[in-house]
Amino acid sequence: MCLLPSYTSPSQSCLLLNEGTSYLLEMRSDGLTLSSSDSHPLFELKESILLAQGTLDDAQQIHLAYIKASGDFCYSVILPTGHHQTMSLGRLDIRTQRFDRLLLFPAGKEIHIFYASSHYGLPDVWRITHLFWNGQTWKSALLGEVVHPRYPLYHVLMDSRSNLHVLMMTFLGSRSVLLASMFNGTFYLWSKRQEVLTIPREVVDMTAVITPQDEGHLFWAAKQPASDRFEIGHGIQSKLNDFKSTWRIDAPPATNLEGPLKGLGAIESQGILNLLVNINQAVLFQVQERSWKPVLAHSGDFFSLHIAQKAERTTTYTHWLGIAGQEAPLFAQELSLVRTASLNGTPQVSVHQDNSLQVAPHEKNLPQTTTDGIDTQAISGQGNSLACTAQAPPPTTSEQTNPQETSNDSSSSRHLSLIFSDLKESTTHITSNLEYLSEKVNSLPEVLELLKELKTKNDQTLNTLQQLETQVHHIQTQREVAAKKGFWQRWLT
């Protein structure tokens, strides 16, 4: 019987992010390596790996789940110091099944792991499995099945209340249906699966993201009938943890893109939704003036870089691209993730807010891609472009200096003298400025005391208003009850 490998590429990278902390998980055919931002390896495995996924928790611990080529399913918790503990989750049947889309969500003492496995006799049917550690033992649940010829289309989101939301897209011959189910983090129960969206086309890829306000966003790529082109759809649910809130289809980011589609990814950063569409070039879409627009496009040698982002109260997994030659996510500046050089010259990832707009010279002539009549050649001036600027090293003592350089040095010396002269004049006002600031600082306690008194009075006023509102509501209720009674009952009761 032949071995059925996973659809996931045996060589991939995953960037684990949590605010200013980052780790890089690299998976190869001969093993995997988890390294810190200074390229120091924290965890290594010298065995062939089929699947691996990692994430960070609030305590900056690294959680790692992986499936070995032998079928062993393992889970490891790794400290920033490199100390780790590993637990075996059993052995999977990798000879008759394929495995893909491995996700994990640590929530305090609880651990959630999801993965998809192909059906024994129907390779296009994928089963979604949930493993749950409640602090004492592991439990398993089958969430459902989806149909897709290449890879399982499902996504998992965790809201601010630690409730899990599974979104599964399945193809039913003429239409694609989105199935949703929620895991209650308090009672440890899955809700009944429901059809929440119907798309009258074949969906070839999907991704999802949740905001800190628990607003869910779903993006999908659907084929146009009898064409190689496809559209990008967008669905929204205003409150994922509210049963009264339902999914609705919003304006599509693009309706006429030329294929083939190579990948779809979405990230929420600094309150901005970022959508990556990888076709013959990588295009970044953002919302501008209440509509989706392509803001940047890059062509080049990219590699698959998955991103696991632990943000405020939420965890997001998404497919992304990396820049060849450096382990940096594509459109890093637009995502507020800028690679900065460390002291030893190794690039690091840091969170950075950059609202300036600039265009790299090599991005002025972008390949053309039609997005609803929009030419991406015109979008290069609307956003940032990630460019690396090479700086020449300082000259050594062995290098010769020509007369032109000598004159430049003398002019620079005169310029510095003028600067120091201006600084000397400006320092004469520092003393008076400090005295003025000292007087203001001395008055701060009085201002704070006044603010405390105002807050106390404001609280008393609010309390009085609440009592008055309660009394009014009580009187109104009594009147409504009396109005429903008969004439004699009003007087006898």
Short mmCIF file of C-alpha atoms in Angstrom, two decimals:
data_model
loop_
_atom_site.label_atom_id
_atom_site.label_comp_id
_atom_site.label_asym_id
_atom_site.label_seq_id
_atom_site.Cartn_x
_atom_site.Cartn_y
_atom_site.Cartn_z
CA MET A 1 0.00 0.00 0.00
CA CYS A 2 1.48 3.34 -1.03
CA LEU A 3 2.21 6.11 1.43
CA LEU A 4 -0.12 9.11 1.07
CA PRO A 5 1.75 12.25 2.11
CA SER A 6 0.14 15.41 3.42
CA TYR A 7 -0.72 18.13 0.92
CA THR A 8 1.24 20.57 3.06
CA SER A 9 4.71 21.27 1.66
CA PRO A 10 7.43 19.34 3.54
CA SER A 11 9.52 22.53 3.63
CA GLN A 12 7.83 25.57 5.12
CA SER A 13 8.27 28.29 7.72
CA CYS A 14 5.96 29.72 10.36
CA LEU A 15 6.42 33.06 12.10
CA LEU A 16 5.11 33.07 15.68
CA LEU A 17 4.20 36.56 16.92
CA ASN A 18 3.05 37.96 20.25
CA GLU A 19 3.36 41.75 20.46
CA GLY A 20 7.13 42.42 20.42
CA THR A 21 8.15 38.76 20.66
CA SER A 22 8.77 36.56 17.65
CA TYR A 23 10.01 33.06 16.91
CA LEU A 24 10.62 31.25 13.64
CA LEU A 25 9.53 27.65 13.15
CA GLU A 26 11.23 26.01 10.16
CA MET A 27 10.11 22.58 9.03
CA ARG A 28 12.22 20.52 6.66
CA SER A 29 12.07 16.98 5.33
CA ASP A 30 14.69 15.91 7.90
CA GLY A 31 13.27 17.68 10.95
CA LEU A 32 12.29 21.05 12.39
CA THR A 33 13.95 23.94 14.21
CA LEU A 34 12.43 26.59 16.48
CA SER A 35 14.66 29.64 16.85
CA SER A 36 14.37 32.98 18.60
CA SER A 37 14.64 36.35 16.91
CA ASP A 38 18.43 36.32 17.27
CA SER A 39 18.57 32.98 15.39
CA HIS A 40 19.34 31.05 18.57
CA PRO A 41 17.82 27.54 18.28
CA LEU A 42 15.52 26.71 21.21
CA PHE A 43 14.15 23.39 20.03
CA GLU A 44 15.34 20.97 17.34
CA LEU A 45 14.02 17.68 16.07
CA LYS A 46 16.11 15.45 13.81
CA GLU A 47 13.25 13.34 12.47
CA SER A 48 11.18 13.55 9.31
CA ILE A 49 8.04 15.64 9.89
CA LEU A 50 4.71 15.65 8.03
CA LEU A 51 3.01 18.56 9.79
CA ALA A 52 3.97 21.10 12.46
CA GLN A 53 2.36 24.19 13.91
CA GLY A 54 3.23 26.50 16.79
CA THR A 55 1.88 29.48 18.68
CA LEU A 56 2.60 31.67 21.71
CA ASP A 57 0.52 32.14 24.85
CA ASP A 58 0.17 35.11 27.21
CA ALA A 59 3.11 33.87 29.29
CA GLN A 60 5.40 33.89 26.21
CA GLN A 61 5.58 30.10 26.19
CA ILE A 62 5.81 28.36 22.83
CA HIS A 63 3.28 25.61 22.14
CA LEU A 64 4.16 23.18 19.37
CA ALA A 65 2.18 20.31 17.81
CA TYR A 66 3.66 18.07 15.13
CA ILE A 67 3.10 14.80 13.29
CA LYS A 68 6.17 12.72 12.53
CA ALA A 69 6.64 10.65 9.39
CA SER A 70 6.37 7.60 11.65
CA GLY A 71 2.81 8.62 12.55
CA ASP A 72 3.63 9.74 16.11
CA PHE A 73 1.51 12.75 17.14
CA CYS A 74 3.33 14.91 19.70
CA TYR A 75 2.75 18.09 21.68
CA SER A 76 5.53 20.19 23.26
CA VAL A 77 5.63 23.24 25.53
CA ILE A 78 8.87 25.21 25.21
CA LEU A 79 10.06 27.98 27.53
CA PRO A 80 11.99 31.01 26.22
CA THR A 81 15.05 29.51 27.92
CA GLY A 82 14.82 26.40 25.73
CA HIS A 83 13.58 23.99 28.41
CA HIS A 84 10.70 21.91 27.13
CA GLN A 85 8.30 19.09 27.90
CA THR A 86 6.84 16.75 25.29
CA MET A 87 3.68 14.65 25.44
CA SER A 88 2.66 11.86 23.05
CA LEU A 89 -0.88 12.13 21.69
CA GLY A 90 -0.88 8.70 20.06
CA ARG A 91 -0.09 7.28 16.63
CA LEU A 92 -1.94 8.22 13.44
CA ASP A 93 -2.53 6.03 10.39
CA ILE A 94 -0.46 7.87 7.80
CA ARG A 95 -0.41 4.96 5.34
CA THR A 96 -4.09 5.17 4.42
CA GLN A 97 -4.81 8.80 5.33
CA ARG A 98 -3.50 12.24 4.55
CA PHE A 99 -3.25 14.92 7.23
CA ASP A 100 -3.36 18.66 6.79
CA ARG A 101 -4.22 22.01 8.40
CA LEU A 102 -2.89 21.58 11.96
CA LEU A 103 -3.93 24.32 14.43
CA LEU A 104 -3.62 24.74 18.19
CA PHE A 105 -5.06 27.18 20.73
CA PRO A 106 -3.71 27.23 24.31
CA ALA A 107 -6.09 28.89 26.80
CA GLY A 108 -4.68 28.78 30.32
CA LYS A 109 -4.62 25.16 31.45
CA GLU A 110 -6.75 24.11 28.48
CA ILE A 111 -5.35 23.14 25.08
CA HIS A 112 -7.23 22.82 21.79
CA ILE A 113 -5.73 21.07 18.75
CA PHE A 114 -7.41 20.75 15.36
CA TYR A 115 -6.39 18.79 12.29
CA ALA A 116 -7.94 17.41 9.10
CA SER A 117 -7.57 13.83 7.85
CA SER A 118 -8.67 12.36 4.54
CA HIS A 119 -11.41 9.73 4.34
CA TYR A 120 -10.26 6.13 3.91
CA GLY A 121 -12.07 5.49 0.62
CA LEU A 122 -12.87 9.05 -0.52
CA PRO A 123 -9.67 11.14 -0.72
CA ASP A 124 -11.61 14.34 -1.48
CA VAL A 125 -13.51 14.09 1.82
CA TRP A 126 -11.76 15.57 4.86
CA ARG A 127 -12.68 14.92 8.48
CA ILE A 128 -12.10 17.71 11.01
CA THR A 129 -10.98 16.47 14.45
CA HIS A 130 -10.79 18.42 17.72
CA LEU A 131 -8.48 17.32 20.56
CA PHE A 132 -9.17 18.99 23.90
CA TRP A 133 -7.06 18.93 27.08
CA ASN A 134 -9.23 19.97 30.05
CA GLY A 135 -6.33 19.99 32.53
CA GLN A 136 -6.57 16.27 33.38
CA THR A 137 -7.16 14.24 30.24
CA TRP A 138 -7.42 14.46 26.46
CA LYS A 139 -10.80 14.24 24.75
CA SER A 140 -11.55 13.91 21.04
CA ALA A 141 -14.51 15.02 18.92
CA LEU A 142 -15.32 14.75 15.21
CA LEU A 143 -16.61 18.14 14.05
CA GLY A 144 -17.69 17.27 10.52
CA GLU A 145 -16.55 16.63 6.97
CA VAL A 146 -15.72 18.92 4.07
CA VAL A 147 -15.19 18.16 0.38
CA HIS A 148 -12.21 19.57 -1.52
CA PRO A 149 -9.85 17.87 -4.01
CA ARG A 150 -6.65 19.50 -2.77
CA TYR A 151 -6.80 20.59 0.87
CA PRO A 152 -9.41 20.99 3.63
CA LEU A 153 -11.15 24.36 3.69
CA TYR A 154 -11.73 25.10 7.35
CA HIS A 155 -10.64 27.76 9.82
CA VAL A 156 -10.76 28.17 13.60
CA LEU A 157 -11.17 31.46 15.48
CA MET A 158 -10.98 32.12 19.24
CA ASP A 159 -12.98 35.09 20.55
CA SER A 160 -12.31 37.28 23.59
CA ARG A 161 -14.27 34.88 25.87
CA SER A 162 -12.13 31.88 24.83
CA ASN A 163 -14.98 30.43 22.77
CA LEU A 164 -13.87 28.59 19.64
CA HIS A 165 -15.58 29.04 16.28
CA VAL A 166 -15.02 26.48 13.51
CA LEU A 167 -15.84 27.56 9.93
CA MET A 168 -15.95 24.73 7.37
CA MET A 169 -16.47 25.26 3.63
CA THR A 170 -17.73 22.31 1.60
CA PHE A 171 -18.59 21.98 -2.09
CA LEU A 172 -21.95 20.40 -3.01
CA GLY A 173 -21.59 20.14 -6.80
CA SER A 174 -23.10 23.48 -7.80
CA ARG A 175 -22.61 25.57 -4.68
CA SER A 176 -20.34 25.94 -1.68
CA VAL A 177 -21.80 26.02 1.82
CA LEU A 178 -20.22 27.47 4.96
CA LEU A 179 -20.89 25.40 8.09
CA ALA A 180 -20.29 26.96 11.52
CA SER A 181 -20.12 25.56 15.05
CA MET A 182 -19.11 27.13 18.37
CA PHE A 183 -17.37 25.52 21.36
CA ASN A 184 -18.52 27.02 24.64
CA GLY A 185 -15.44 27.58 26.80
CA THR A 186 -17.49 27.44 30.02
CA PHE A 187 -19.50 24.25 29.52
CA TYR A 188 -17.11 22.49 27.07
CA LEU A 189 -19.85 21.81 24.54
CA TRP A 190 -20.04 22.15 20.77
CA SER A 191 -23.13 23.74 19.28
CA LYS A 192 -25.00 22.09 16.44
CA ARG A 193 -23.50 22.71 12.99
CA GLN A 194 -25.47 25.23 10.96
CA GLU A 195 -25.37 26.39 7.35
CA VAL A 196 -24.63 30.10 7.70
CA LEU A 197 -23.69 31.09 4.12
CA THR A 198 -24.33 29.76 0.62
CA ILE A 199 -22.05 30.71 -2.27
CA PRO A 200 -23.37 29.74 -5.73
CA ARG A 201 -19.89 28.84 -7.01
CA GLU A 202 -16.97 26.56 -6.28
CA VAL A 203 -14.78 28.01 -3.55
CA VAL A 204 -11.12 27.16 -4.11
CA ASP A 205 -9.62 28.82 -1.03
CA MET A 206 -10.72 30.57 2.16
CA THR A 207 -9.32 32.36 5.20
CA ALA A 208 -10.79 34.06 8.25
CA VAL A 209 -9.80 36.55 10.95
CA ILE A 210 -11.35 37.88 14.15
CA THR A 211 -10.92 41.39 15.57
CA PRO A 212 -10.48 42.25 19.28
CA GLN A 213 -14.15 43.31 19.20
CA ASP A 214 -15.14 39.72 18.26
CA GLU A 215 -16.10 40.72 14.72
CA GLY A 216 -15.56 37.82 12.34
CA HIS A 217 -14.37 38.26 8.75
CA LEU A 218 -14.40 35.50 6.15
CA PHE A 219 -12.69 35.74 2.76
CA TRP A 220 -13.00 33.24 -0.05
CA ALA A 221 -11.91 32.81 -3.66
CA ALA A 222 -14.59 31.39 -5.98
CA LYS A 223 -14.30 30.32 -9.60
CA GLN A 224 -16.27 32.15 -12.24
CA PRO A 225 -18.35 29.86 -14.49
CA ALA A 226 -16.55 28.62 -17.64
CA SER A 227 -13.54 30.81 -16.95
CA ASP A 228 -10.08 30.80 -15.39
CA ARG A 229 -10.94 33.98 -13.53
CA PHE A 230 -12.27 34.14 -10.00
CA GLU A 231 -13.70 36.56 -7.48
CA ILE A 232 -12.77 37.33 -3.87
CA GLY A 233 -15.78 37.32 -1.54
CA HIS A 234 -16.14 38.81 1.93
CA GLY A 235 -18.50 37.78 4.73
CA ILE A 236 -18.98 39.53 8.09
CA GLN A 237 -20.51 38.59 11.42
CA SER A 238 -20.62 41.53 13.82
CA LYS A 239 -20.48 39.44 17.04
CA LEU A 240 -19.28 35.87 16.82
CA ASN A 241 -20.27 35.07 20.41
CA ASP A 242 -23.82 36.43 19.95
CA PHE A 243 -26.34 33.87 18.72
CA LYS A 244 -28.57 36.65 17.37
CA SER A 245 -25.80 37.84 15.05
CA THR A 246 -25.68 36.17 11.63
CA TRP A 247 -23.23 36.08 8.75
CA ARG A 248 -23.88 38.47 5.88
CA ILE A 249 -22.14 38.88 2.54
CA ASP A 250 -20.40 42.24 2.16
CA ALA A 251 -18.95 44.02 -0.88
CA PRO A 252 -16.33 41.80 -2.55
CA PRO A 253 -12.72 43.02 -2.60
CA ALA A 254 -12.38 41.88 -6.25
CA THR A 255 -14.67 40.20 -8.80
CA ASN A 256 -12.54 39.65 -11.91
CA LEU A 257 -9.05 38.39 -11.10
CA GLU A 258 -7.00 36.35 -13.52
CA GLY A 259 -5.93 32.97 -12.18
CA PRO A 260 -4.51 30.73 -11.15
CA LEU A 261 -4.86 31.45 -7.45
CA LYS A 262 -1.81 30.48 -5.39
CA GLY A 263 -2.96 31.50 -1.92
CA LEU A 264 -5.16 33.72 0.23
CA GLY A 265 -4.33 35.28 3.61
CA ALA A 266 -5.76 37.86 6.00
CA ILE A 267 -4.32 39.70 9.01
CA GLU A 268 -5.82 42.37 11.29
CA SER A 269 -3.15 44.81 12.47
CA GLN A 270 -3.48 48.21 14.14
CA GLY A 271 -7.21 48.15 13.44
CA ILE A 272 -6.70 47.60 9.69
CA LEU A 273 -7.74 44.49 7.78
CA ASN A 274 -5.07 43.29 5.34
CA LEU A 275 -5.91 40.80 2.59
CA LEU A 276 -3.21 39.01 0.59
CA VAL A 277 -4.15 37.60 -2.82
CA ASN A 278 -1.34 35.61 -4.43
CA ILE A 279 -1.83 35.27 -8.20
CA ASN A 280 0.80 36.02 -10.85
CA GLN A 281 1.93 38.59 -8.32
CA ALA A 282 1.26 39.21 -4.63
CA VAL A 283 -1.39 41.90 -4.15
CA LEU A 284 -2.26 43.54 -0.83
CA PHE A 285 -5.85 44.77 -0.41
CA GLN A 286 -7.03 47.21 2.26
CA VAL A 287 -10.22 49.13 2.97
CA GLN A 288 -10.00 52.74 1.82
CA GLU A 289 -12.99 55.06 1.82
CA ARG A 290 -15.31 52.17 2.77
CA SER A 291 -14.30 49.99 -0.17
CA TRP A 292 -11.59 47.41 -0.82
CA LYS A 293 -8.72 48.58 -2.97
CA PRO A 294 -5.39 47.05 -4.02
CA VAL A 295 -2.74 49.22 -2.39
CA LEU A 296 0.47 47.36 -3.27
CA ALA A 297 1.64 44.62 -5.59
CA HIS A 298 4.95 42.77 -5.64
CA SER A 299 6.50 40.34 -8.07
CA GLY A 300 9.50 38.31 -7.06
CA ASP A 301 10.82 35.16 -5.49
CA PHE A 302 8.68 34.49 -2.43
CA PHE A 303 8.36 31.47 -0.17
CA SER A 304 5.41 30.20 1.87
CA LEU A 305 5.51 31.82 5.31
CA HIS A 306 2.61 31.02 7.64
CA ILE A 307 1.89 33.50 10.44
CA ALA A 308 0.54 32.62 13.90
CA GLN A 309 -0.33 35.91 15.57
CA LYS A 310 -1.26 36.10 19.27
CA ALA A 311 -2.87 39.52 19.64
CA GLU A 312 -5.01 41.05 22.35
CA ARG A 313 -7.44 38.27 23.43
CA THR A 314 -7.33 36.64 19.99
CA THR A 315 -5.19 34.15 18.07
CA THR A 316 -5.05 34.12 14.27
CA TYR A 317 -3.48 31.69 11.79
CA THR A 318 -3.05 32.66 8.18
CA HIS A 319 -1.19 31.76 5.02
CA TRP A 320 1.32 34.42 3.97
CA LEU A 321 4.45 34.93 1.90
CA GLY A 322 8.03 35.64 2.87
CA ILE A 323 10.77 37.53 1.08
CA ALA A 324 13.46 35.28 -0.35
CA GLY A 325 16.82 35.83 1.30
CA GLN A 326 15.39 37.03 4.62
CA GLU A 327 12.80 35.60 7.00
CA ALA A 328 10.51 38.62 6.78
CA PRO A 329 6.82 38.65 5.92
CA LEU A 330 5.86 40.31 2.68
CA PHE A 331 4.34 43.80 3.15
CA ALA A 332 5.93 43.94 6.62
CA GLN A 333 5.65 47.73 6.88
CA GLU A 334 1.96 47.71 5.93
CA LEU A 335 1.37 45.03 8.58
CA SER A 336 3.29 47.10 11.17
CA LEU A 337 5.91 44.33 11.29
CA VAL A 338 9.28 45.79 10.36
CA ARG A 339 12.49 43.78 10.29
CA THR A 340 15.16 45.55 12.34
CA ALA A 341 18.84 44.59 12.48
CA SER A 342 20.09 43.35 15.85
CA LEU A 343 23.56 43.93 17.26
CA ASN A 344 24.94 40.76 15.69
CA GLY A 345 23.45 41.59 12.31
CA THR A 346 20.57 39.07 12.53
CA PRO A 347 17.19 40.47 11.49
CA GLN A 348 14.48 40.64 14.15
CA VAL A 349 10.76 41.28 14.01
CA SER A 350 9.38 44.19 15.99
CA VAL A 351 5.99 45.86 16.16
CA HIS A 352 6.08 49.31 14.61
CA GLN A 353 3.49 51.88 13.59
CA ASP A 354 4.44 53.64 10.38
CA ASN A 355 1.91 55.92 8.71
CA SER A 356 4.28 57.42 6.17
CA LEU A 357 3.89 56.55 2.50
CA GLN A 358 6.80 55.91 0.19
CA VAL A 359 7.41 54.07 -3.04
CA ALA A 360 10.45 51.99 -3.77
CA PRO A 361 11.99 52.83 -7.15
CA HIS A 362 11.89 49.21 -8.34
CA GLU A 363 8.11 49.03 -7.72
CA LYS A 364 7.11 51.79 -10.13
CA ASN A 365 6.52 49.39 -13.02
CA LEU A 366 4.31 46.64 -11.63
CA PRO A 367 2.87 43.84 -13.74
CA GLN A 368 -0.72 44.50 -14.68
CA THR A 369 -3.54 42.67 -12.95
CA THR A 370 -7.17 43.48 -13.56
CA THR A 371 -9.21 43.92 -10.38
CA ASP A 372 -12.61 45.23 -11.37
CA GLY A 373 -11.07 47.53 -13.94
CA ILE A 374 -8.35 48.74 -11.56
CA ASP A 375 -4.82 48.63 -12.93
CA THR A 376 -2.33 47.76 -10.23
CA GLN A 377 0.28 49.89 -11.97
CA ALA A 378 -1.50 52.86 -10.45
CA ILE A 379 -1.49 51.54 -6.91
CA SER A 380 2.23 51.66 -6.24
CA GLY A 381 1.94 55.27 -5.14
CA GLN A 382 -0.80 54.55 -2.60
CA GLY A 383 1.10 52.47 -0.04
CA ASN A 384 4.41 51.50 1.38
CA SER A 385 6.85 49.18 -0.33
CA LEU A 386 9.24 47.05 1.63
CA ALA A 387 12.70 47.79 0.31
CA CYS A 388 16.16 47.01 1.64
CA THR A 389 18.68 49.84 1.35
CA ALA A 390 22.31 48.81 1.34
CA GLN A 391 24.68 51.07 3.29
CA ALA A 392 28.34 51.25 2.35
CA PRO A 393 30.77 50.34 5.15
CA PRO A 394 33.01 53.13 6.54
CA PRO A 395 36.36 53.52 4.79
CA THR A 396 39.35 51.82 6.35
CA THR A 397 42.67 53.49 7.12
CA SER A 398 44.23 51.86 4.07
CA GLU A 399 41.93 53.80 1.72
CA GLN A 400 43.28 56.99 0.19
CA THR A 401 41.58 60.40 0.55
CA ASN A 402 41.37 62.73 -2.40
CA PRO A 403 41.33 66.58 -2.23
CA GLN A 404 37.58 66.71 -2.85
CA GLU A 405 36.98 64.61 0.27
CA THR A 406 39.29 66.94 2.25
CA SER A 407 37.25 70.00 1.26
CA ASN A 408 34.06 68.16 2.16
CA ASP A 409 35.51 67.35 5.59
CA SER A 410 36.41 71.02 6.21
CA SER A 411 32.94 72.19 5.17
CA SER A 412 31.42 69.56 7.46
CA SER A 413 33.57 70.84 10.34
CA ARG A 414 32.34 74.40 9.76
CA HIS A 415 28.77 73.11 9.65
CA LEU A 416 29.24 71.31 12.96
CA SER A 417 30.71 74.44 14.53
CA LEU A 418 27.59 76.38 13.56
CA ILE A 419 25.38 73.67 15.04
CA PHE A 420 27.28 73.71 18.37
CA SER A 421 27.06 77.49 18.43
CA ASP A 422 23.29 77.35 18.04
CA LEU A 423 23.08 74.72 20.76
CA LYS A 424 25.08 76.92 23.13
CA GLU A 425 22.68 79.81 22.62
CA SER A 426 19.64 77.61 23.10
CA THR A 427 20.91 76.21 26.43
CA THR A 428 20.64 79.66 28.03
CA HIS A 429 16.84 79.27 28.06
CA ILE A 430 16.84 75.80 29.63
CA THR A 431 17.09 77.06 33.21
CA SER A 432 14.05 79.34 32.92
CA ASN A 433 12.09 76.61 31.18
CA LEU A 434 12.88 74.13 33.93
CA GLU A 435 11.72 76.59 36.60
CA TYR A 436 8.43 77.05 34.73
CA LEU A 437 7.95 73.29 34.45
CA SER A 438 8.76 72.86 38.15
CA GLU A 439 5.95 75.25 39.11
CA LYS A 440 3.51 73.29 36.94
CA VAL A 441 4.60 69.97 38.48
CA ASN A 442 4.16 71.34 42.02
CA SER A 443 0.55 72.17 41.24
CA LEU A 444 -0.23 68.62 40.04
CA PRO A 445 -1.29 67.29 43.51
CA GLU A 446 -3.95 70.00 43.78
CA VAL A 447 -5.26 69.15 40.31
CA LEU A 448 -5.39 65.46 41.14
CA GLU A 449 -7.26 66.13 44.38
CA LEU A 450 -9.81 68.22 42.47
CA LEU A 451 -10.25 65.44 39.92
CA LYS A 452 -10.86 62.92 42.72
CA GLU A 453 -13.58 65.12 44.20
CA LEU A 454 -15.22 65.55 40.81
CA LYS A 455 -15.14 61.78 40.26
CA THR A 456 -16.78 61.16 43.67
CA LYS A 457 -19.55 63.64 42.93
CA ASN A 458 -20.03 62.16 39.47
CA ASP A 459 -20.37 58.64 40.96
CA GLN A 460 -22.96 59.92 43.46
CA THR A 461 -24.94 61.54 40.65
CA LEU A 462 -24.89 58.37 38.57
CA ASN A 463 -26.04 56.33 41.57
CA THR A 464 -28.96 58.72 42.16
CA LEU A 465 -29.94 58.55 38.50
CA GLN A 466 -29.88 54.75 38.57
CA GLN A 467 -32.14 54.70 41.65
CA LEU A 468 -34.52 57.13 39.98
CA GLU A 469 -34.56 55.00 36.82
CA THR A 470 -35.40 51.92 38.91
CA GLN A 471 -38.27 53.69 40.65
CA VAL A 472 -39.70 54.96 37.38
CA HIS A 473 -39.49 51.49 35.87
CA HIS A 474 -41.28 50.03 38.94
CA ILE A 475 -44.10 52.59 38.74
CA GLN A 476 -44.50 52.00 35.00
CA THR A 477 -44.67 48.22 35.54
CA GLN A 478 -47.39 48.64 38.18
CA ARG A 479 -49.42 50.78 35.81
CA GLU A 480 -49.09 48.23 32.99
CA VAL A 481 -50.26 45.43 35.31
CA ALA A 482 -53.19 47.50 36.55
CA ALA A 483 -54.22 48.37 33.00
CA LYS A 484 -54.53 44.69 32.12
CA LYS A 485 -56.92 43.95 35.03
CA GLY A 486 -60.68 44.42 35.07
CA PHE A 487 -62.49 47.36 36.71
CA TRP A 488 -63.22 45.64 40.05
CA GLN A 489 -59.79 43.98 40.25
CA ARG A 490 -58.13 47.37 40.10
CA TRP A 491 -59.83 48.36 43.34
CA LEU A 492 -59.89 45.01 45.17
CA THR A 493 -56.17 44.26 44.74
#
